[in-house]
CSV table of C-alpha atoms in Angstrom, one decimal:
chain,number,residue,atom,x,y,z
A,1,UNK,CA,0.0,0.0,0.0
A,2,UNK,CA,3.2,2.2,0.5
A,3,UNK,CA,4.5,1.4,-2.5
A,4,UNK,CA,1.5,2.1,-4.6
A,5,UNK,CA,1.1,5.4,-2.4
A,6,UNK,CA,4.6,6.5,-3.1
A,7,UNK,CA,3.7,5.3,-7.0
A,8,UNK,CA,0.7,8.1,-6.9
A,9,UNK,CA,3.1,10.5,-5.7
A,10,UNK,CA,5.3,9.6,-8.6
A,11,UNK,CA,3.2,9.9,-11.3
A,12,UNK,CA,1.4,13.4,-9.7
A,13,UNK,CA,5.2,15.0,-9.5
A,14,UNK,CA,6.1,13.6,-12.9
A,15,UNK,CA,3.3,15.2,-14.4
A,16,UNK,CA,4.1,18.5,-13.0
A,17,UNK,CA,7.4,18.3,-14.0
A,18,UNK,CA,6.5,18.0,-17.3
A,19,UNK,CA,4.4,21.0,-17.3
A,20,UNK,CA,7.5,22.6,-15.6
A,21,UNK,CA,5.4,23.0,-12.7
A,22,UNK,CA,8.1,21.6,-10.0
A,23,UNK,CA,10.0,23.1,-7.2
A,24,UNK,CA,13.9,22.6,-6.9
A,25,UNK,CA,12.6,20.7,-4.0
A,26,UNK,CA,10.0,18.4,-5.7
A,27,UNK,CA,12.5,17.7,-8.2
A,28,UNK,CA,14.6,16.8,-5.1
A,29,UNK,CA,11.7,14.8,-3.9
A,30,UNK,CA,11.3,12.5,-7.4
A,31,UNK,CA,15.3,11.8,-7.6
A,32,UNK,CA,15.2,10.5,-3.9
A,33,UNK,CA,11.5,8.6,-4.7
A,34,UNK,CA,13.6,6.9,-7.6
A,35,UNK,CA,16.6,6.1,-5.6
A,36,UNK,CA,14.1,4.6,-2.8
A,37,UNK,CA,11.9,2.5,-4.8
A,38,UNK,CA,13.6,-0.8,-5.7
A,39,UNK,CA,13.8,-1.2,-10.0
A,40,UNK,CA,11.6,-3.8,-9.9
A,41,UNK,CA,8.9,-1.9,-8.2
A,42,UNK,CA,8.8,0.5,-10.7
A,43,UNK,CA,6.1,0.5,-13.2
A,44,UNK,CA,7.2,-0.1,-17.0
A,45,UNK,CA,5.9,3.5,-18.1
A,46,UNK,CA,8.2,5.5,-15.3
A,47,UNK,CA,11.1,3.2,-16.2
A,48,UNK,CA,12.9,5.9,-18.3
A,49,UNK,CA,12.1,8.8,-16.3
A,50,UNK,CA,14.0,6.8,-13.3
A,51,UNK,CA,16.9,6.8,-15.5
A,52,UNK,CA,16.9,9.8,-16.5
A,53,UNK,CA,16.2,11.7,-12.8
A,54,UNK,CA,19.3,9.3,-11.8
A,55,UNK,CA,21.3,10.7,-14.4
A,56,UNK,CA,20.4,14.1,-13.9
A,57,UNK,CA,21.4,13.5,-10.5
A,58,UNK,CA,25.4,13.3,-11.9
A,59,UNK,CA,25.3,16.1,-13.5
A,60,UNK,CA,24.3,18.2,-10.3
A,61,UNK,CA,27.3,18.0,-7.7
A,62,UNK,CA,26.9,16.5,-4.4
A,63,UNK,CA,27.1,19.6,-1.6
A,64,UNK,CA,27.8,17.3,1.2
A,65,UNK,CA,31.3,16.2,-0.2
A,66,UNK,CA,32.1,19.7,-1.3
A,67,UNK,CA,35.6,21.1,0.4
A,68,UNK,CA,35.5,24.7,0.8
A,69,UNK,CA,38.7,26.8,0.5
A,70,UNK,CA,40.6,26.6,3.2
A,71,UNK,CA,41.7,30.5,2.8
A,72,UNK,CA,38.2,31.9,2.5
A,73,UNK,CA,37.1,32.7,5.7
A,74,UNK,CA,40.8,34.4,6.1
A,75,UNK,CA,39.6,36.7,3.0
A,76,UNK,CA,35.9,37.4,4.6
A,77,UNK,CA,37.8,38.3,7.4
A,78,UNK,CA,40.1,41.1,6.0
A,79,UNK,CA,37.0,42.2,3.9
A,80,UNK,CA,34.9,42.8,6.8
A,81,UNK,CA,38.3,44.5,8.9
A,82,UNK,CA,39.0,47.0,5.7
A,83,UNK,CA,35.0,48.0,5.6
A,84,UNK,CA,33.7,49.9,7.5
A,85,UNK,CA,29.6,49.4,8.3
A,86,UNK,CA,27.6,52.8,6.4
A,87,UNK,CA,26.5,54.8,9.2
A,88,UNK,CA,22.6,55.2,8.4
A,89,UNK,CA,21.8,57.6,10.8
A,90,UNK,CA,22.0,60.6,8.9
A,91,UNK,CA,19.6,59.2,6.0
A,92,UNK,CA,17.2,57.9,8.6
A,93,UNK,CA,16.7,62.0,10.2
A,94,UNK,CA,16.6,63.2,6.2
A,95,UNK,CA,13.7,60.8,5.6
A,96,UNK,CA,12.3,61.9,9.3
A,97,UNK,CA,12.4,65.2,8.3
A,98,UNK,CA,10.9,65.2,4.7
A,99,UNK,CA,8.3,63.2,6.6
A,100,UNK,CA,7.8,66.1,9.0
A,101,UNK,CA,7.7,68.3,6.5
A,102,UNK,CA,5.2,66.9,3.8
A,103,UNK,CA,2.7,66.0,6.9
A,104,UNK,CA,3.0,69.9,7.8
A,105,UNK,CA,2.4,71.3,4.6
A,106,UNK,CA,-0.3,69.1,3.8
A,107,UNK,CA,-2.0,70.1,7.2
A,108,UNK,CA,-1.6,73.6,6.3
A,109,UNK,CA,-3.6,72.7,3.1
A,110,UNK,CA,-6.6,71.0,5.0
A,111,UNK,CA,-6.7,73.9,7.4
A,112,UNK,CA,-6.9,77.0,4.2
A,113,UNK,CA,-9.0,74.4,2.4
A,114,UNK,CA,-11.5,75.0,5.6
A,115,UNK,CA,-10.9,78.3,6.1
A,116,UNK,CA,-12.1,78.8,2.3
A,117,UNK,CA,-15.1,76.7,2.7
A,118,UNK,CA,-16.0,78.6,5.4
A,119,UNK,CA,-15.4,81.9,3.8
A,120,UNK,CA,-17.8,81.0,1.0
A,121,UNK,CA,-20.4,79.8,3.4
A,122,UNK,CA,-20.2,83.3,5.3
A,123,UNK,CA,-20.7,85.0,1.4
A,124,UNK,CA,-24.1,82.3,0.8
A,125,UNK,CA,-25.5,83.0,4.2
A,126,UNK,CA,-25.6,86.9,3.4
A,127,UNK,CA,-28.8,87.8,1.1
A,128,UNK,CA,-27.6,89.6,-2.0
A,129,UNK,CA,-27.7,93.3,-2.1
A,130,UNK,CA,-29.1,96.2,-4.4
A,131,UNK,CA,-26.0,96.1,-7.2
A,132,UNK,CA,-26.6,99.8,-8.2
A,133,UNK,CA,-25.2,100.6,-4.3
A,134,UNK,CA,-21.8,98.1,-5.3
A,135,UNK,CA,-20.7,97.9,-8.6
A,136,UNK,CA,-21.1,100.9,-9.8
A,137,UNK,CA,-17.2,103.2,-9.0
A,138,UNK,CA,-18.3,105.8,-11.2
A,139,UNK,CA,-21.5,106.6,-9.3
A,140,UNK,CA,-21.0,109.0,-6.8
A,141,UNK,CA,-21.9,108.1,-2.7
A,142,UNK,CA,-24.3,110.8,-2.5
A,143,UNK,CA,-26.5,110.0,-6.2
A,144,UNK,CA,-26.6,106.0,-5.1
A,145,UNK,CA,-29.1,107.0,-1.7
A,146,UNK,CA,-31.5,108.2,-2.7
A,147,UNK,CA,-32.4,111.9,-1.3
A,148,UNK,CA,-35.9,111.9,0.2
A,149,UNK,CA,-36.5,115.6,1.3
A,150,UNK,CA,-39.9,115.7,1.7
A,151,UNK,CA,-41.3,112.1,3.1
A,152,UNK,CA,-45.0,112.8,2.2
A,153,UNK,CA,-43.8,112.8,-1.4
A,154,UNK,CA,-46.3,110.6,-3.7
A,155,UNK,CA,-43.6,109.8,-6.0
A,156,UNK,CA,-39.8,109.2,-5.2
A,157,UNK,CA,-37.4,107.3,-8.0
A,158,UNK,CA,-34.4,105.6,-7.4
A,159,UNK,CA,-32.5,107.1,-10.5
A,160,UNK,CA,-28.9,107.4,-11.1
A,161,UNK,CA,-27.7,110.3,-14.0
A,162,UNK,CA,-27.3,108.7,-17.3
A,163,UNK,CA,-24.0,110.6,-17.2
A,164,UNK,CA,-22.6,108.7,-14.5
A,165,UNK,CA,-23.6,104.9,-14.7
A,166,UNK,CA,-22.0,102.3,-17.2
A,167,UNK,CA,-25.2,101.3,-19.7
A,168,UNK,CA,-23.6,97.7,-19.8
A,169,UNK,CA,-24.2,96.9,-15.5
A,170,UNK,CA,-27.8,95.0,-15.2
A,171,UNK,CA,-30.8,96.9,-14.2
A,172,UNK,CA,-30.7,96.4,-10.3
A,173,UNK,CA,-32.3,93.8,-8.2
A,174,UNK,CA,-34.2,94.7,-5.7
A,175,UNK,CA,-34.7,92.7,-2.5
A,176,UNK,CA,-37.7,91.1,-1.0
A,177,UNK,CA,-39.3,94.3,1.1
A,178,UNK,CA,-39.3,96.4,-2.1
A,179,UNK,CA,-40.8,93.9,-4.3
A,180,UNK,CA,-43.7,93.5,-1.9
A,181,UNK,CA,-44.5,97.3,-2.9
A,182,UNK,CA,-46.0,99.0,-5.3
A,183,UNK,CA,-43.5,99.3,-8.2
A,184,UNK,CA,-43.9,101.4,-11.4
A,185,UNK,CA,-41.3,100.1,-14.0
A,186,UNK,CA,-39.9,102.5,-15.9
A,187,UNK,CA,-39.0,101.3,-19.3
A,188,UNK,CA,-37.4,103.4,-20.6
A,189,UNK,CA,-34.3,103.4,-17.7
A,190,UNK,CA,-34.6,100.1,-16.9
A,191,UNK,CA,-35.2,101.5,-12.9
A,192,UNK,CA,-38.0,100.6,-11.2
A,193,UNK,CA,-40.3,103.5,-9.5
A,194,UNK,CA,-40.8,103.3,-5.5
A,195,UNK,CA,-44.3,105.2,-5.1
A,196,UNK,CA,-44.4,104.8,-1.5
A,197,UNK,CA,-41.7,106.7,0.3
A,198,UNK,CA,-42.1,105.0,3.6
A,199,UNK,CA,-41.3,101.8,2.1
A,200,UNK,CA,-38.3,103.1,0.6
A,201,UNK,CA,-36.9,104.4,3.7
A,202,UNK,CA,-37.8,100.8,4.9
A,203,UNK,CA,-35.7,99.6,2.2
A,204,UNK,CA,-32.6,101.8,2.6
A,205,UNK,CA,-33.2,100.5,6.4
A,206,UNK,CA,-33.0,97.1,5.1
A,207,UNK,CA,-29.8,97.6,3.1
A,208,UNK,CA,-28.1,99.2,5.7
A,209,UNK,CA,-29.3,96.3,8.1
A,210,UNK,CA,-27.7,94.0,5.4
A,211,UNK,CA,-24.3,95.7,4.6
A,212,UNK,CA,-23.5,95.7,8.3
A,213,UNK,CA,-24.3,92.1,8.7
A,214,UNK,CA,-22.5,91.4,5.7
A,215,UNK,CA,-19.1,93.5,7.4
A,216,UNK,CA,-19.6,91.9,10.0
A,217,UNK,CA,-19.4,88.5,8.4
A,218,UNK,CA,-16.4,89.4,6.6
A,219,UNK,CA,-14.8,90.2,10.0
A,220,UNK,CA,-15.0,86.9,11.3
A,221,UNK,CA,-14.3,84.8,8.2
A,222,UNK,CA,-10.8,87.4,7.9
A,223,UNK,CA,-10.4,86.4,11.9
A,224,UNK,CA,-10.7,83.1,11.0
A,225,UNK,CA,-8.2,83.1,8.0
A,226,UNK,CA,-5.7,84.7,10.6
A,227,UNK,CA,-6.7,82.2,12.9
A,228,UNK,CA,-6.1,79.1,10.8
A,229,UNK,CA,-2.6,81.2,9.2
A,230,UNK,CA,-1.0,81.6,12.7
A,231,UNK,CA,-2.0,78.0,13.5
A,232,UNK,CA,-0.4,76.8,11.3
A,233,UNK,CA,2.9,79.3,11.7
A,234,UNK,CA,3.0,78.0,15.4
A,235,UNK,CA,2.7,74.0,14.4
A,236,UNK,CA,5.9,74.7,11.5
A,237,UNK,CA,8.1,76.3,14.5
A,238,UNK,CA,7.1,73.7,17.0
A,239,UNK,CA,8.0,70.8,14.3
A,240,UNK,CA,11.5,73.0,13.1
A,241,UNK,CA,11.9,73.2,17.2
B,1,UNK,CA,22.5,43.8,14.8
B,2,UNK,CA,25.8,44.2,16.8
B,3,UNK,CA,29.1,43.3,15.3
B,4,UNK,CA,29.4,40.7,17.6
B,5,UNK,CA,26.2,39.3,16.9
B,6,UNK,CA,27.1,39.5,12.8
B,7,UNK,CA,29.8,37.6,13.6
B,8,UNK,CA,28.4,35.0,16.1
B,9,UNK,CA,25.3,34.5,13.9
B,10,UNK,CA,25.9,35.2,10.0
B,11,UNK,CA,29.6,34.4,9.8
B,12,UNK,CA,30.0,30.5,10.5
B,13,UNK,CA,27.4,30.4,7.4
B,14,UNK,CA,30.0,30.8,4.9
B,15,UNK,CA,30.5,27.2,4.6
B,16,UNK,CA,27.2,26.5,3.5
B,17,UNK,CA,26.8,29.6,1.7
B,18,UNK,CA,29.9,28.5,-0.9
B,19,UNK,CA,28.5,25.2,-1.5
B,20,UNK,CA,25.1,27.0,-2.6
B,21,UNK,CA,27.1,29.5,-4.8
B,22,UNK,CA,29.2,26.4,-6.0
B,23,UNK,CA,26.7,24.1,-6.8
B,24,UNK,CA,24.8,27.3,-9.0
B,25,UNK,CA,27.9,28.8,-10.6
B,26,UNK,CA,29.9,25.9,-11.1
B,27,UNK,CA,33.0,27.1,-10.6
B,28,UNK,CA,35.2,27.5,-7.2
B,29,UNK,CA,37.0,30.6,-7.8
B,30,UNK,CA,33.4,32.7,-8.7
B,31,UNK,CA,31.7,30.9,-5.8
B,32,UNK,CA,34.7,32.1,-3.3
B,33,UNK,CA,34.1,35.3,-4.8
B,34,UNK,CA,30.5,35.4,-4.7
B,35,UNK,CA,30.4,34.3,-1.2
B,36,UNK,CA,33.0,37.0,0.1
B,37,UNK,CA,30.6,39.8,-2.0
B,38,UNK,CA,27.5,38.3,-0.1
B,39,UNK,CA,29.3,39.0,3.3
B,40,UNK,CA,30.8,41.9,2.8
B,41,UNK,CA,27.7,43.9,1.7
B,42,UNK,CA,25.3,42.2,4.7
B,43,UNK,CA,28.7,43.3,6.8
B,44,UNK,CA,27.7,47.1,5.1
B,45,UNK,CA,24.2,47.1,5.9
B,46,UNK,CA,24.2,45.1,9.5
B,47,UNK,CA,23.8,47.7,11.8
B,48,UNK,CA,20.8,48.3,10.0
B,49,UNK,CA,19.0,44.7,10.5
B,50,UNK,CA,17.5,43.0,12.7
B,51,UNK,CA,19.4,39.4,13.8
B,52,UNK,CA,17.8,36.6,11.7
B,53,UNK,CA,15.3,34.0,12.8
B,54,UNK,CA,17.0,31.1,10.9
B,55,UNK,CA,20.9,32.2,9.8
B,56,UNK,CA,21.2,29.6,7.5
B,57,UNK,CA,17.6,30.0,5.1
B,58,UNK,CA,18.7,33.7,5.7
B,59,UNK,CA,22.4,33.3,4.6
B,60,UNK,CA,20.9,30.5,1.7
B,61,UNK,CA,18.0,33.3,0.4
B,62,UNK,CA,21.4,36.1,0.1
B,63,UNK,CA,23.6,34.2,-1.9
B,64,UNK,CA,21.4,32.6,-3.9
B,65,UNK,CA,20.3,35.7,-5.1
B,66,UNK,CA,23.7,37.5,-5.6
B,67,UNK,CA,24.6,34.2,-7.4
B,68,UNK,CA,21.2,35.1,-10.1
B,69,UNK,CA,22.7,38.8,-9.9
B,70,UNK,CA,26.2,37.5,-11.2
B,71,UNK,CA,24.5,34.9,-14.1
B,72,UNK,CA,22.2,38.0,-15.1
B,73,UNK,CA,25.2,40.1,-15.3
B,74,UNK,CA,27.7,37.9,-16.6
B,75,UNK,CA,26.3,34.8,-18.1
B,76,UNK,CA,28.3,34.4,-20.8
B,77,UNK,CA,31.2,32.4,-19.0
B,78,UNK,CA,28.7,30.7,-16.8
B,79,UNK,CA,27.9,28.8,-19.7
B,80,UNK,CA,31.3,28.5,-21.2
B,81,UNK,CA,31.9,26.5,-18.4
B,82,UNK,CA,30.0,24.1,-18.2
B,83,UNK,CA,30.0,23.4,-21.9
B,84,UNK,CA,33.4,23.4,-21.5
B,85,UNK,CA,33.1,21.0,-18.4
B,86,UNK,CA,30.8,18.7,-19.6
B,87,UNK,CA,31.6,18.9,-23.8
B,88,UNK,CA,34.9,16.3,-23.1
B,89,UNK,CA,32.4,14.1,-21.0
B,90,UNK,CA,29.8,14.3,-23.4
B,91,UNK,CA,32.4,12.6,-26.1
B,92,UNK,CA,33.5,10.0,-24.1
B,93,UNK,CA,37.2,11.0,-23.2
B,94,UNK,CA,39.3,9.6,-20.6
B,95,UNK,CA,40.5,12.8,-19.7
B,96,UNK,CA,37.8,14.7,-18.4
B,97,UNK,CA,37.4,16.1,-15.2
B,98,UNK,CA,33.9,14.7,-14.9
B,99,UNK,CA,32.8,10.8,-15.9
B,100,UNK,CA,29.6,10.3,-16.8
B,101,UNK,CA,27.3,7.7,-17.4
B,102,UNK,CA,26.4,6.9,-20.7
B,103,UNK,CA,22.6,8.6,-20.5
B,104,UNK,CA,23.9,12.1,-18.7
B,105,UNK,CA,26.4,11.7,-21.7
B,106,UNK,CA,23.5,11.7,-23.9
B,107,UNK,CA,21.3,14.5,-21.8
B,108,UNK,CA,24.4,16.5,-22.5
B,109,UNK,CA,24.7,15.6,-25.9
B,110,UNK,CA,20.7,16.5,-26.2
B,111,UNK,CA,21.0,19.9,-24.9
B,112,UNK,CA,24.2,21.1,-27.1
B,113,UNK,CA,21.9,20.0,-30.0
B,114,UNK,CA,19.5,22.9,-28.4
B,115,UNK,CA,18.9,26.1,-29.3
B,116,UNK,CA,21.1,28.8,-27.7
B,117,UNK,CA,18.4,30.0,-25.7
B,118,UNK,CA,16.7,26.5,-24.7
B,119,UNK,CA,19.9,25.5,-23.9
B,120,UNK,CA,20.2,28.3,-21.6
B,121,UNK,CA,17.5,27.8,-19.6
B,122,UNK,CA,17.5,23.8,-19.2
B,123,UNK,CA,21.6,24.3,-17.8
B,124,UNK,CA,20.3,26.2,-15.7
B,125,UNK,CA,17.5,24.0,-14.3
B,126,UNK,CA,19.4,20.4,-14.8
B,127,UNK,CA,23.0,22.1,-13.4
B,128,UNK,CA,22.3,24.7,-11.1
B,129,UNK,CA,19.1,23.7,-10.5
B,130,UNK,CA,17.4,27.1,-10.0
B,131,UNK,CA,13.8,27.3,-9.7
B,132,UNK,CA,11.6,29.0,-12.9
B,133,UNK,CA,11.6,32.5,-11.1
B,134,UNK,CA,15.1,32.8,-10.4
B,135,UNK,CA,15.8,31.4,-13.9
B,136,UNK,CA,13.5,34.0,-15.1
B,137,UNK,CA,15.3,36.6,-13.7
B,138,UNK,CA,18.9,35.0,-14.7
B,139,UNK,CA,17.9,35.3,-18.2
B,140,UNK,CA,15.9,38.1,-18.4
B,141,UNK,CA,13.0,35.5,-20.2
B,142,UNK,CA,9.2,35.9,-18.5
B,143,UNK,CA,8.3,33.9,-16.2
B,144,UNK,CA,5.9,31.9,-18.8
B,145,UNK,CA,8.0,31.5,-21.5
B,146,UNK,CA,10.7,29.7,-19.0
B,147,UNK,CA,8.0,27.4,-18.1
B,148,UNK,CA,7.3,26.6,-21.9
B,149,UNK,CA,10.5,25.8,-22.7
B,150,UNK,CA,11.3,23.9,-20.0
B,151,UNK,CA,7.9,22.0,-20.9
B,152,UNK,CA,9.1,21.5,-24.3
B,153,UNK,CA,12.7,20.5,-23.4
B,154,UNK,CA,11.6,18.2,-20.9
B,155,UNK,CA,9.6,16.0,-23.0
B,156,UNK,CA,12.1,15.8,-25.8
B,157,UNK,CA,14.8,15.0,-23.9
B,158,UNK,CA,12.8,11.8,-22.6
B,159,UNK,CA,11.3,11.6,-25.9
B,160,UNK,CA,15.1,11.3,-27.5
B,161,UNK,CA,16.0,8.7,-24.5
B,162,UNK,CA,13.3,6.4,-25.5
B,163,UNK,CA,14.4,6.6,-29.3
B,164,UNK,CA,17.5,6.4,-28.2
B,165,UNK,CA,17.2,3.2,-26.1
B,166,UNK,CA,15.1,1.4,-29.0
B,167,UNK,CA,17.8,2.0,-31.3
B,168,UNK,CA,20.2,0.4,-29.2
B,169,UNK,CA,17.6,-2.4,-28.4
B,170,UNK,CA,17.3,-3.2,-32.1
C-alpha cells in the first residue's frame, strides 16, 4: 500500500514536472523517490524517467562532499576588517524630516481648504444686495441714496444720471421688502419707480441692516483666515523646534 | 544587529553559503568570490538589520540571489563553463574532469543540440538547478516562457532517450 502510495506520488510530481510545474525541491523529492523505490517496483511507463532523474542527478554536484577553500574565511575576514559598516543615521533623520515636512504642509492645506469653505459659506449666508449701491465706481456716494426731502412725497425714483452709470451693468435687483411694494417700471431706464416713500426708507433701512451684517461677516471669516494662518505658523516652529 | 552578533550568527554560514554558490555557478573561484561579496555587503548594511530568525535560510535566500545577480550580469562564462566542463564528458574522453554515465552523456549531448536559448534555460535547471523564477530573472526571459520551454525541453529529452534506447535495443 506504501509502495502504490509513493507510485501516486510519482506519477502526480512527474506530471508537473513536465508542465515545468516543479520546485527545486520536488525535483529533489522524485530523484530521492527513484533512488528509494527498488527497480523492480517500478512500473514499466516510469522506467525511463528513473533513469533519466538518476542521471540528472550526476550532473548536479553533491554539496555534502564539497571542500570549501581553506583560505576563505581568512579573505571574509580582511573584507569585513577593511570596511567599515555605512552609518545610516543621517539618511534615517533626512527621511524623518521630509516626513515632517510633507505632513505639515499638507495640514496647512486642510486647514486653508476649511478656512475657504467657510469663507464662501459666510458670502451664501448673506442675502444679496441692491448692485446699483456696489458695482457701480463711477457713481457717486451721494447719487446712489437716494435723497428723500420731503417724506409725504407721492412719487420718489431711485435714479442714477445717465451721465454717470455704465449702460452695460444690469438693471438692479431689488430685494424682497421692495418687491412686496407698489413698483412702477420704468421702461425706458430700466429703474424701477418706488411710489411709497415709507417703504423706501424701509428699504434703505434694510440695506443698511444688510451691509452691516455682511461686514460683520467678513470680519470673522478674515479672523478666522488669521486664525487658521498663525496655526499653522505656530505648528511649522514647534516641528523645526 | 551588533558586530558581535554579525559575527556570532551570520559568519559560521560561509561554509554553506559557498556550497550553494558552487553548486549554482559551477565554478570555485566565482563561488569564493561570490560568497565573500555576499558578506561583505550584509557586513555594510548590518547595523541596519535585525538578527535573523533562521541564519542559514537567511544566509541560503542572500547568496542565492547575488549568485542570479552574477548569471544576469555575466552569463556568458557561466555557460562556457560548463559546456566546456561537460563537452569532453559528453564525447566520451578519458580525460575529463567529470565521468559520466552513458545517458547524462546523452542529456548533455541533447541539450548542445538545443537552441542557444533553450539550452540556456535547461543548464540552468538540470546544473544549477534554480527554480523558474530565479531562472526567469537570470535570463531576463518571463516567467511563462521559461516554463514553456522547460515543458518543451523536458519532453524531448525523454522523448530522445526512448528513441535512443530502441535504437540500441534493435
Amino acid at each position: 500500500m506504501n509502495k502504490n502510495s509513493e507510485i501516486n506520488k510519482l506519477r502526480f510530481l512527474l506530471q508537473r514536472y513536465y508542465e515545468a510545474q516543479t520546485s527545486p525541491e520536488e525535483e529533489s523529492l522524485i530523484v530521492s523517490l527513484f533512488a528509494e523505490i527498488e527497480i523492480q517496483d517500478i512500473p514499466n511507463d516510469l522506467i525511463f524517467d528513473r533513469k533519466l532523474f538518476l542521471s540528472m542527478r550526476e550532473l548536479h554536484p553533491l554539496q555534502t562532499n564539497l571542500e570549501t577553500p581553506d583560505d576563505l574565511l581568512v579573505k571574509i575576514n580582511r573584507e569585513i576588517t577593511e570596511k567599515p559598516p555605512i552609518v545610516s543615521e543621517v539618511r534615517k533623520k533626512k527621511r524623518k524630516n521630509f516626513f515632517i515636512y510633507t505632513g505639515s504642509v499638507a495640514a496647512a492645506c486642510v486647514l486653508f481648504a476649511i478656512s475657504v469653505q467657510i469663507i464662501n459659506k459666510s458670502n451664501i449666508i448673506a442675502p444679496p444686495i441692491i448692485d446699483n449701491l456696489t458695482e457701480s465706481p463711477s457713481v457717486s456716494p451721494e447719487e446712489s441714496i437716494p435723497k428723500i426731502s420731503d417724506p409725504l412725497e407721492t412719487k420718489s425714483v431711485i435714479r442714477k444720471s445717465k451721465e454717470n452709470t455704465s449702460l452695460s451693468s444690469p438693471p438692479p435687483r431689488i430685494n424682497q421688502a421692495a418687491a412686496e411694494t407698489e413698483v412702477v417700471l420704468n421702461e425706458e431706464s430700466g429703474y424701477i419707480e418706488i411710489t411709497d416713500p415709507e417703504e423706501a426708507r424701509d428699504i434703505l433701512v434694510e440695506i443698511s441692516k444688510l451691509l452691516a451684517n455682511n461686514s460683520i461677516k467678513t470680519n470673522e471669516a478674515t479672523h478666522i483666515v488669521e486664525n487658521t494662518v498663525n496655526e499653522y505658523r505656530e505648528i511649522t516652529k514647534s516641528i523645526l523646534k | 544587529m551588533t558586530d558581535g552578533e554579525f559575527k556570532r550568527i551570520v559568519l559560521p554560514q560561509y561554509r554553506q553559503m559557498y556550497a550553494t554558490a558552487f553548486a549554482i555557478l559551477r565554478d570555485s573561484d566565482e563561488a569564493s568570490d561570490a560568497v565573500q561579496d555576499s558578506i561583505s555587503a550584509l557586513w555594510q548594511k548590518h547595523t541596519q538589520m535585525k538578527p535573523p530568525d533562521n541564519a542559514q535560510n537567511f544566509c541560503n535566500r542572500t547568496i542565492r540571489n547575488h549568485c542570479i545577480d552574477r548569471l544576469r550580469k555575466n552569463s556568458k562564462q557561466y555557460f562556457e563553463r560548463i559546456d566546456t566542463l561537460y563537452q569532453f564528458s559528453a564525447e566520451s574522453n578519458a580525460d575529463s574532469e567529470v565521468s559520466l554515465n552513458s545517458t547524462s552523456a546523452f542529456i548533455m549531448k541533447c541539450l548542445m543540440g538545443l537552441n542557444k536559448r533553450h539550452r540556456e534555460v535547461l543548464t540552468l535547471s538540470i546544473f544549477s538547478q534554480l527554480s523558474n523564477d530565479e531562472i526567469s530573472t537570470a535570463t531576463g526571459e518571463s516567467p511563462e516562457n521559461v516554463r514553456v520551454i522547460l515543458s518543451r525541453g523536458r519532453k524531448t529529452i525523454k522523448e530522445y532517450l526512448k528513441n535512443e534506447q530502441k535504437f540500441r535495443n534493435k
